[in-house]
Short mmCIF file of C-alpha atoms in Angstrom, two decimals:
data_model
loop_
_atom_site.label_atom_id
_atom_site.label_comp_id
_atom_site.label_asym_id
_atom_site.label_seq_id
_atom_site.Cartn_x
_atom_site.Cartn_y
_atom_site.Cartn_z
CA UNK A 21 132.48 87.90 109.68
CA UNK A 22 130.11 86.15 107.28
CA UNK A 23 126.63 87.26 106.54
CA UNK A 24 125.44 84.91 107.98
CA UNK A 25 126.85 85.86 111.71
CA UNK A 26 125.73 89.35 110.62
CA UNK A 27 122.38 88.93 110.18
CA UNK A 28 122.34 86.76 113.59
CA UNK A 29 124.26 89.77 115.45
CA UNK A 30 121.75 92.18 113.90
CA UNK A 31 118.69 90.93 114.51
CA UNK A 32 119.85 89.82 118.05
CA UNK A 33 120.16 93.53 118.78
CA UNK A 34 116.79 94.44 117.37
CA UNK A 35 115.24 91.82 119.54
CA UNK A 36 116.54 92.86 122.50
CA UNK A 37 115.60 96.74 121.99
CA UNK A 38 112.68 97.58 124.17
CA UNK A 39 110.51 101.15 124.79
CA UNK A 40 111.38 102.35 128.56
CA UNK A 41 109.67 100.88 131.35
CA UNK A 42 109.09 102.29 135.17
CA UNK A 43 110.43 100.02 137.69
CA UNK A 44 106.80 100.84 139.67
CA UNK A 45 104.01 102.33 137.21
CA UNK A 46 102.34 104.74 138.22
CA UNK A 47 98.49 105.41 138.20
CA UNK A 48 97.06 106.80 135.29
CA UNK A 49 94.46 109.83 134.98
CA UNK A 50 93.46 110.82 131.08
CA UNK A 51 91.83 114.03 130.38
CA UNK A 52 89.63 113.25 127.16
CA UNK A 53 88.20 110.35 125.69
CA UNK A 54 87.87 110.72 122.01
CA UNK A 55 89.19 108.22 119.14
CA UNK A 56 92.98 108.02 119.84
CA UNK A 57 92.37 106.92 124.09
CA UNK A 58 90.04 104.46 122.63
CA UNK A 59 92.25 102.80 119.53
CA UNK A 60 95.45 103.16 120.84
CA UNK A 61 95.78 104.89 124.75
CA UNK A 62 93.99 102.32 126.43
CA UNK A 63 94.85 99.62 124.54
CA UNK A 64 98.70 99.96 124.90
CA UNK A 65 98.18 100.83 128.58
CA UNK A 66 96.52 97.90 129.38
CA UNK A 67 99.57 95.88 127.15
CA UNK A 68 101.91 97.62 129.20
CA UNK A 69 100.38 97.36 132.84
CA UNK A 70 99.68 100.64 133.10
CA UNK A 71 96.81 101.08 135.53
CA UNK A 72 94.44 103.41 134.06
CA UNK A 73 92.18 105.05 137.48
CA UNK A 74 90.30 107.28 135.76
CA UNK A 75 89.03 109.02 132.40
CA UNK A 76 87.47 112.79 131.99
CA UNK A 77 85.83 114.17 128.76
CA UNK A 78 83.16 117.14 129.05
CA UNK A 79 80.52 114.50 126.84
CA UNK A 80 78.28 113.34 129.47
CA UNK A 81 78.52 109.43 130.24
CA UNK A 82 81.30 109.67 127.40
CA UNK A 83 84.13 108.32 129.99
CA UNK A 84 81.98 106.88 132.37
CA UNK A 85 81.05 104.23 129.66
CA UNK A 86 85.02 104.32 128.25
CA UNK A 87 86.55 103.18 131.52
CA UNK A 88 83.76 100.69 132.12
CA UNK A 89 84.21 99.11 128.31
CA UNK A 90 88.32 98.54 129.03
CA UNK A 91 88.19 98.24 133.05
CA UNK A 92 89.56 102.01 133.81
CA UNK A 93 88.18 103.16 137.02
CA UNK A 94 85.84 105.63 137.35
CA UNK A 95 84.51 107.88 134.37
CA UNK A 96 83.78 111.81 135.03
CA UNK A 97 81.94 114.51 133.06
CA UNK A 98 84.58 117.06 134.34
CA UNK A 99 88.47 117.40 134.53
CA UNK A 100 88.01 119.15 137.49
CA UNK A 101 86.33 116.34 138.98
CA UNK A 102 89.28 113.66 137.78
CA UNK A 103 91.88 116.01 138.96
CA UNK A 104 90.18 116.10 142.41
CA UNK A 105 90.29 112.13 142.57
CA UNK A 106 93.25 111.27 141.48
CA UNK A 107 96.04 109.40 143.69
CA UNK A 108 98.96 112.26 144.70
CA UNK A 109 101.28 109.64 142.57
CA UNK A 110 98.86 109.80 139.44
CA UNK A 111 100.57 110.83 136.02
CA UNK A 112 98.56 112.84 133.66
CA UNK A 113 97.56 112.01 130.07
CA UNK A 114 96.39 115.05 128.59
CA UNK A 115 94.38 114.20 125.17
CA UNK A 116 92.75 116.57 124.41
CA UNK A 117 92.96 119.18 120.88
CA UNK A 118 95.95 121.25 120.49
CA UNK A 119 93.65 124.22 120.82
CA UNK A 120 92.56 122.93 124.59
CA UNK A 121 95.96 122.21 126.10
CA UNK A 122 96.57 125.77 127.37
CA UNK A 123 93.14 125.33 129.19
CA UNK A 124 93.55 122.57 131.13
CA UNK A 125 97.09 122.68 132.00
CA UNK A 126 96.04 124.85 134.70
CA UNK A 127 93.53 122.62 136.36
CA UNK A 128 96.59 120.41 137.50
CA UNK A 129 98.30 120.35 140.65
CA UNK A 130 101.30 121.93 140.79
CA UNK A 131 104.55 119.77 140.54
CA UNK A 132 102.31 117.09 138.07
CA UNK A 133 103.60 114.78 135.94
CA UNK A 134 101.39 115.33 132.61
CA UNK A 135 102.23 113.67 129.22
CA UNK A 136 100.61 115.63 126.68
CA UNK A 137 99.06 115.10 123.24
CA UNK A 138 100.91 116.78 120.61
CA UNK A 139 100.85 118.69 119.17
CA UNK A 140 102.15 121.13 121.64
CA UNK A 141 99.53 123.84 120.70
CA UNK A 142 98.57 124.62 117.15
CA UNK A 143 101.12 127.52 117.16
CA UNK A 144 104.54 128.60 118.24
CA UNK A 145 103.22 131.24 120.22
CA UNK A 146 100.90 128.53 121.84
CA UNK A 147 103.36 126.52 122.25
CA UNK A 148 105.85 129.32 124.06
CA UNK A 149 102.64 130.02 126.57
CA UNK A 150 102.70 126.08 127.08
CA UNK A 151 106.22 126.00 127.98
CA UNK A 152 106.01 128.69 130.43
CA UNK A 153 103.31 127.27 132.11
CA UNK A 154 105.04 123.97 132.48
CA UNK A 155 107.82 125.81 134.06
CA UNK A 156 105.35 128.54 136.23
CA UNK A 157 103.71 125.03 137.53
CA UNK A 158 106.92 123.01 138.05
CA UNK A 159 105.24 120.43 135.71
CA UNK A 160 106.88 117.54 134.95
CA UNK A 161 105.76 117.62 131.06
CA UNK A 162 106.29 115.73 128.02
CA UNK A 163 104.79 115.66 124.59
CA UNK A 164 103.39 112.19 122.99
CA UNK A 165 105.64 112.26 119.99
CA UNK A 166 105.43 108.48 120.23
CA UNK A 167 106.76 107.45 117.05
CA UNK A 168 110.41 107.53 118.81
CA UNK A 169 108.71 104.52 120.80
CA UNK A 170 107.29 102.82 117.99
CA UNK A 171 108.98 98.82 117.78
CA UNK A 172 110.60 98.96 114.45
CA UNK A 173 111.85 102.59 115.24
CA UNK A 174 113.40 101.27 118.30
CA UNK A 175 115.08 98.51 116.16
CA UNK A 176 116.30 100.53 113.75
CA UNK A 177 117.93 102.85 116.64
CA UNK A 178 119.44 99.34 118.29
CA UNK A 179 120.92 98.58 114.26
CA UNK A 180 122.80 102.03 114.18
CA UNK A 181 123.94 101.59 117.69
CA UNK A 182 125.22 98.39 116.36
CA UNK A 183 126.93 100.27 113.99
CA UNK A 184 125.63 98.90 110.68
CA UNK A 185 125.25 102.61 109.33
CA UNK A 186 128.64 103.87 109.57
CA UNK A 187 128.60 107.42 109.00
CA UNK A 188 124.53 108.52 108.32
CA UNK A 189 124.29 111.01 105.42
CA UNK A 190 121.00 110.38 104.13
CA UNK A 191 117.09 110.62 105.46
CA UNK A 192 114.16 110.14 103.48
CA UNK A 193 110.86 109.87 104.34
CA UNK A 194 107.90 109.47 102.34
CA UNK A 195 104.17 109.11 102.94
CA UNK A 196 102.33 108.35 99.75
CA UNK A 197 98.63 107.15 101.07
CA UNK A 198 95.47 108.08 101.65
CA UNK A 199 94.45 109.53 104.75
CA UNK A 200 90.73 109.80 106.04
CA UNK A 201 90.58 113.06 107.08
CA UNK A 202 86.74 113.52 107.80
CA UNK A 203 87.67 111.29 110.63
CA UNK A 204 88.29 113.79 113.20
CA UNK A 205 86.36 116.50 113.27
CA UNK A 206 88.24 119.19 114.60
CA UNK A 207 90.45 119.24 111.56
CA UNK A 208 87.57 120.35 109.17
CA UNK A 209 88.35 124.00 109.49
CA UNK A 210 92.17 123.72 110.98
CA UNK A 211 93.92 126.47 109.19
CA UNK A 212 97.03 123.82 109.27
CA UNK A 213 96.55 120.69 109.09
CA UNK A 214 99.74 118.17 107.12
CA UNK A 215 102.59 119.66 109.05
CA UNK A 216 101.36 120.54 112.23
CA UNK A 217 99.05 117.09 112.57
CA UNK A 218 101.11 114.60 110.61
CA UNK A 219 104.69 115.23 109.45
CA UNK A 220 105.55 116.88 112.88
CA UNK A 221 106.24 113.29 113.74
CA UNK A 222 108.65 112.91 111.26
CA UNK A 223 110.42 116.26 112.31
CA UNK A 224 110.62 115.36 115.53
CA UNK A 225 111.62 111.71 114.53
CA UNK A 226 114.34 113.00 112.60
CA UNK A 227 115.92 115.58 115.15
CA UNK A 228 116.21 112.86 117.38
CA UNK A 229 118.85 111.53 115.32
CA UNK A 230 120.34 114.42 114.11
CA UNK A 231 119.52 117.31 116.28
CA UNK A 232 118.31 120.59 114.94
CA UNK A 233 118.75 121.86 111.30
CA UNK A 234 120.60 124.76 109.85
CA UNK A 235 117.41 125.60 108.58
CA UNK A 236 114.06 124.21 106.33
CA UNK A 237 112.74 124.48 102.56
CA UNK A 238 109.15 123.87 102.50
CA UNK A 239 106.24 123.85 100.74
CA UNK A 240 102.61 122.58 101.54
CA UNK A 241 99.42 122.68 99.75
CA UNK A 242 96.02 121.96 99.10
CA UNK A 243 94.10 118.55 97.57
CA UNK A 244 91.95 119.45 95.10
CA UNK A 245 89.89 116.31 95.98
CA UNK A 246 89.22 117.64 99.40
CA UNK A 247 88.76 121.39 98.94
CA UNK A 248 87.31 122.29 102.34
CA UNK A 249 90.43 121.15 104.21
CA UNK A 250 94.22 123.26 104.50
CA UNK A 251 96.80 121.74 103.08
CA UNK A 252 97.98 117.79 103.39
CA UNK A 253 100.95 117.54 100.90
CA UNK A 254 104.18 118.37 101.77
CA UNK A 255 107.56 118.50 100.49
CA UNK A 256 110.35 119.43 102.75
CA UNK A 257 114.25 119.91 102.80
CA UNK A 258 116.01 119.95 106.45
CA UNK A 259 119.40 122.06 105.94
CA UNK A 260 122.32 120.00 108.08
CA UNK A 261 125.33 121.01 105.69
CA UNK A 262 126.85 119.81 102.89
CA UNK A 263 127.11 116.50 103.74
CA UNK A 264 123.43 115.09 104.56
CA UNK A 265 120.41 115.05 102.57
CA UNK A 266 117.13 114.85 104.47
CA UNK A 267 113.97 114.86 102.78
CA UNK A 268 110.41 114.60 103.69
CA UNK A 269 107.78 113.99 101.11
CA UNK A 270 104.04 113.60 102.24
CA UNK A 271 101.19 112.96 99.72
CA UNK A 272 97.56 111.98 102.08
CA UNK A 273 95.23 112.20 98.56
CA UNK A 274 96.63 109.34 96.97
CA UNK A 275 94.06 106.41 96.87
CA UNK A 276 95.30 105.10 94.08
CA UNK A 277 96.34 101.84 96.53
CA UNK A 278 99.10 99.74 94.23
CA UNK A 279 101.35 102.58 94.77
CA UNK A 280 101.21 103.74 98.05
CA UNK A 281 104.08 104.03 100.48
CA UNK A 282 104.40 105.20 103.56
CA UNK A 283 108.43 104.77 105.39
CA UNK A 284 111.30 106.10 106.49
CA UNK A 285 114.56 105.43 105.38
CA UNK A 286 118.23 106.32 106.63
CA UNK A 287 121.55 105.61 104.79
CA UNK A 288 124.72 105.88 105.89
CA UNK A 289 128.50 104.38 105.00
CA UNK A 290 127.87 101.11 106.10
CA UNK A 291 124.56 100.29 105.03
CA UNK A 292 121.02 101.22 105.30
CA UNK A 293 117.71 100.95 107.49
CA UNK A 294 114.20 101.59 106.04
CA UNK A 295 111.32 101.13 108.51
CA UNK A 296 107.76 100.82 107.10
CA UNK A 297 104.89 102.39 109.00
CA UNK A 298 101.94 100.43 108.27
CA UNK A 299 99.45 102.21 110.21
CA UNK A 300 98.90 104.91 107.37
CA UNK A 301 98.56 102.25 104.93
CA UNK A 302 94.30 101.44 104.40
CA UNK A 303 94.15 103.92 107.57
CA UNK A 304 92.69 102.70 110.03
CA UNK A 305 93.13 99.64 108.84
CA UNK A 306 96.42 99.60 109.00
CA UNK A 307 98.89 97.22 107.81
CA UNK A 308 101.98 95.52 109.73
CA UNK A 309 105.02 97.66 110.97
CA UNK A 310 108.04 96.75 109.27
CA UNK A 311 111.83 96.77 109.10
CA UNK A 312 114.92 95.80 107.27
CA UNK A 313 118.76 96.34 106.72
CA UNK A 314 121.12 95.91 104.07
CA UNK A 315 124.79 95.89 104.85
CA UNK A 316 126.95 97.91 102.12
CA UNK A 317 127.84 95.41 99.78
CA UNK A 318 126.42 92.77 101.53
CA UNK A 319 123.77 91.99 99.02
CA UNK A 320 119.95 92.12 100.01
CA UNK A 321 117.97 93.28 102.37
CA UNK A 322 117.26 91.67 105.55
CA UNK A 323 114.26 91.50 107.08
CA UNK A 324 114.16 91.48 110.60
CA UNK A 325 111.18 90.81 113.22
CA UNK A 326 109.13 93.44 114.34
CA UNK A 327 107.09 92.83 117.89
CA UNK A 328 104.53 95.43 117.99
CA UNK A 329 103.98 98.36 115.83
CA UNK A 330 103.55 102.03 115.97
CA UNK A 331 99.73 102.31 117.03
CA UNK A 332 99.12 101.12 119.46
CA UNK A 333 102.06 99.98 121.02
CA UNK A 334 104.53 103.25 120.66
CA UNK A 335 101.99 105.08 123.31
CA UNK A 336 103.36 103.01 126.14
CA UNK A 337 106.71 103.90 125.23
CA UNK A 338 106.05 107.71 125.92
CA UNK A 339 104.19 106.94 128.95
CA UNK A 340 106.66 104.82 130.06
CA UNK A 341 109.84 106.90 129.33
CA UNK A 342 107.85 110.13 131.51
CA UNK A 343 107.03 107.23 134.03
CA UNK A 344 110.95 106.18 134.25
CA UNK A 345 112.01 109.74 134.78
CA UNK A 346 109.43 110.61 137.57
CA UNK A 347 110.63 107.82 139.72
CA UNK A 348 114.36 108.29 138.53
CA UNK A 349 115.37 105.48 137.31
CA UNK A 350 116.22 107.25 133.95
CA UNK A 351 117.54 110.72 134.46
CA UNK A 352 116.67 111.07 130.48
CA UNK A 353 113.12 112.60 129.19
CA UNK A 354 114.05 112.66 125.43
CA UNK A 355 110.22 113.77 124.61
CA UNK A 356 110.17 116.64 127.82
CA UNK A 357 108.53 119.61 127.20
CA UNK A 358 111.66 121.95 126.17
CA UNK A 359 112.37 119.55 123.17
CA UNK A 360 109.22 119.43 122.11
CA UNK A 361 109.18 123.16 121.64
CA UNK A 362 112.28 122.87 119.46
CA UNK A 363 110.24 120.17 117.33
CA UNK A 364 107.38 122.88 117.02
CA UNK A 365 109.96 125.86 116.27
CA UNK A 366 110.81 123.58 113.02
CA UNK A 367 107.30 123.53 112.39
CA UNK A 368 106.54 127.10 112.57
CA UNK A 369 109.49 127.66 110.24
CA UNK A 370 108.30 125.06 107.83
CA UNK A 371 105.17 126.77 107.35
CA UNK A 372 107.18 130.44 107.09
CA UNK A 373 109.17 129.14 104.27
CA UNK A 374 105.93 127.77 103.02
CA UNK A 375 104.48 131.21 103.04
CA UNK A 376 107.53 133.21 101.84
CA UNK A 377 108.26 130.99 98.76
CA UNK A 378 111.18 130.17 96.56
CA UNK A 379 113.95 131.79 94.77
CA UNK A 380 112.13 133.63 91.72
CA UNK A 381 113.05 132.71 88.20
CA UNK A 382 115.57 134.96 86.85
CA UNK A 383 114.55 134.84 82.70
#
């Protein structure tokens, strides 16, 4: 087969890669109204024909004049009050702080469908009393780790379907940028902040292709240039044998612009994929999502078309994959509740090797 036909096979199967979609949406409740339902909720909701009924947040008039600014329904002052209008079909979209999940969880009715914001608690031990309150409330739960849904991810999955990786034996990601962290104010005084708020999306990004590790080497630390705030750069090894290197390198001080980066890249036998996320370039900003190929010696990379990008459009894919398994036309909920936990069990033990340190010196 020539290149040629190769590159038309390829980016045929990119183009026809899609985030999942219910047959019938469902209506749509969210609980909060702070920066992310504004820049990237709502906006991918009403991309995606989602029909928002209804916003919450405890600011008075805050979702009242949200859901009359992008056509939502009615605005409350209470979740109570939302919980009390919305339809019996109504799905859930808890956004709220890590820290407020475990109290509103139980202000749903029983049997719910509820997609969550991760991440899912700011703990493990938050995150164990969120799982067993999913399963105490028969709640049909699952955790916005969106960047599985993001275009160019869902290319790059539809290229190693295709099978232009071969055998994978290499993951990399790296995040060299400069993130705006005064931006959200609960963060100020988080006593974690890169892991648990940023590279968990890579973590759970990368189990989804590879399942769970052996084990993790990490190490996270403090900027200098923002003293006030826990740490934001990260190294980290993920242990799956012998065979596999996967790396994740995070750097959110770097404003030093010509030489920022922010992708991840997988390598296998056959060739390679490398996805650029351009939302945490010039955050918020942002710059295009992008992805490319190169077939093992084939040459060059190949760029290939990207519709979308992570923010906003990966939110409807979440929404839509918990959307597709409440009605049943997908019996698959790759982002339910009980994976999640698994993705925040990797966190906790990134931050205890962290904490514990390194093999010491032997001189």
């Amino acid at each position: 087969m020539s290149l040629d036909n190769i590159a038309q096979r390829y980016t045929a199967a990119v183009g026809a890669s899609g985030p999942p979609k219910p047959k019938a949406p469902r209506p749509v409740v969210i609980l909060g109204a702070g920066g992310i339902v504004r820049a990237a909720h709502l906006p991918a909701y009403t991309k995606a024909g989602f029909p928002v009924v209804a916003i919450a947040d405890s600011a008075a008039g805050k979702a009242a004049g949200l859901a009359v600014e992008f056509g939502a329904g009615r605005g409350f002052d209470s979740v109570e009050e939302a919980v009390r209008f919305a339809p019996a079909d109504a799905v859930f979209d808890l956004a709220v702080p890590a820290s407020g999940i475990l109290d509103v969880l139980p202000l749903l009715p029983k049997g719910a469908a509820v997609l969550i914001q991760k991440p899912m608690g700011e703990t493990l031990e938050e995150a164990t009393r969120i799982r067993a309150l999913c399963r105490e409330r028969g709640l049909t739960a699952a955790v916005n780790f969106q960047l599985r849904y993001a275009p160019n991810h869902l290319g790059a999955v539809a290229l190693a379907k295709g099978g232009l990786l071969g055998e994978l034996h290499d993951v990399e990601v790296q995040v060299r940028t400069y993130t705006p962290w005064q931006l959200w104010t609960f963060l100020a005084t988080a006593p974690r902040l890169e892991i648990l708020y940023h590279s968990i999306h890579y973590l759970d990004l990368i189990r989804s292709w590879l399942g769970n590790p052996v084990g993790v080497y990490a190490k996270t630390v403090r900027n200098p240039q923002c003293a006030t705030l826990a740490a934001t750069k990260t190294s980290m090894i993920l242990d799956y044998g012998d065979w596999k290197r996967v790396v994740v390198v995070t750097n959110h001080g770097h404003d030093f612009a010509e030489t920022q980066c922010s992708f991840v890249q997988w390598e296998g036998t056959g060739g390679a994929i490398r996805m650029e996320m351009g939302v945490n370039l010039d955050y918020p900003v942002g710059r295009p999502d992008t992805l490319a190929y190169a077939v093992r010696g084939g040459g060059s990379w190949t760029s290939v078309p990207v519709s979308g990008s992570w923010f906003p459009d990966a939110f409807a894919g979440s929404m839509g994959a918990l959307q597709a398994y409440v009605e049943g036309s997908t019996s698959e909920l790759p982002i339910g509740f009980e994976s999640a936990y698994e993705t925040m069990a990797l966190v906790e033990a990134a931050y205890r090797s962290s904490e514990t340190g390194g093999v010491s010196l032997d001189l």
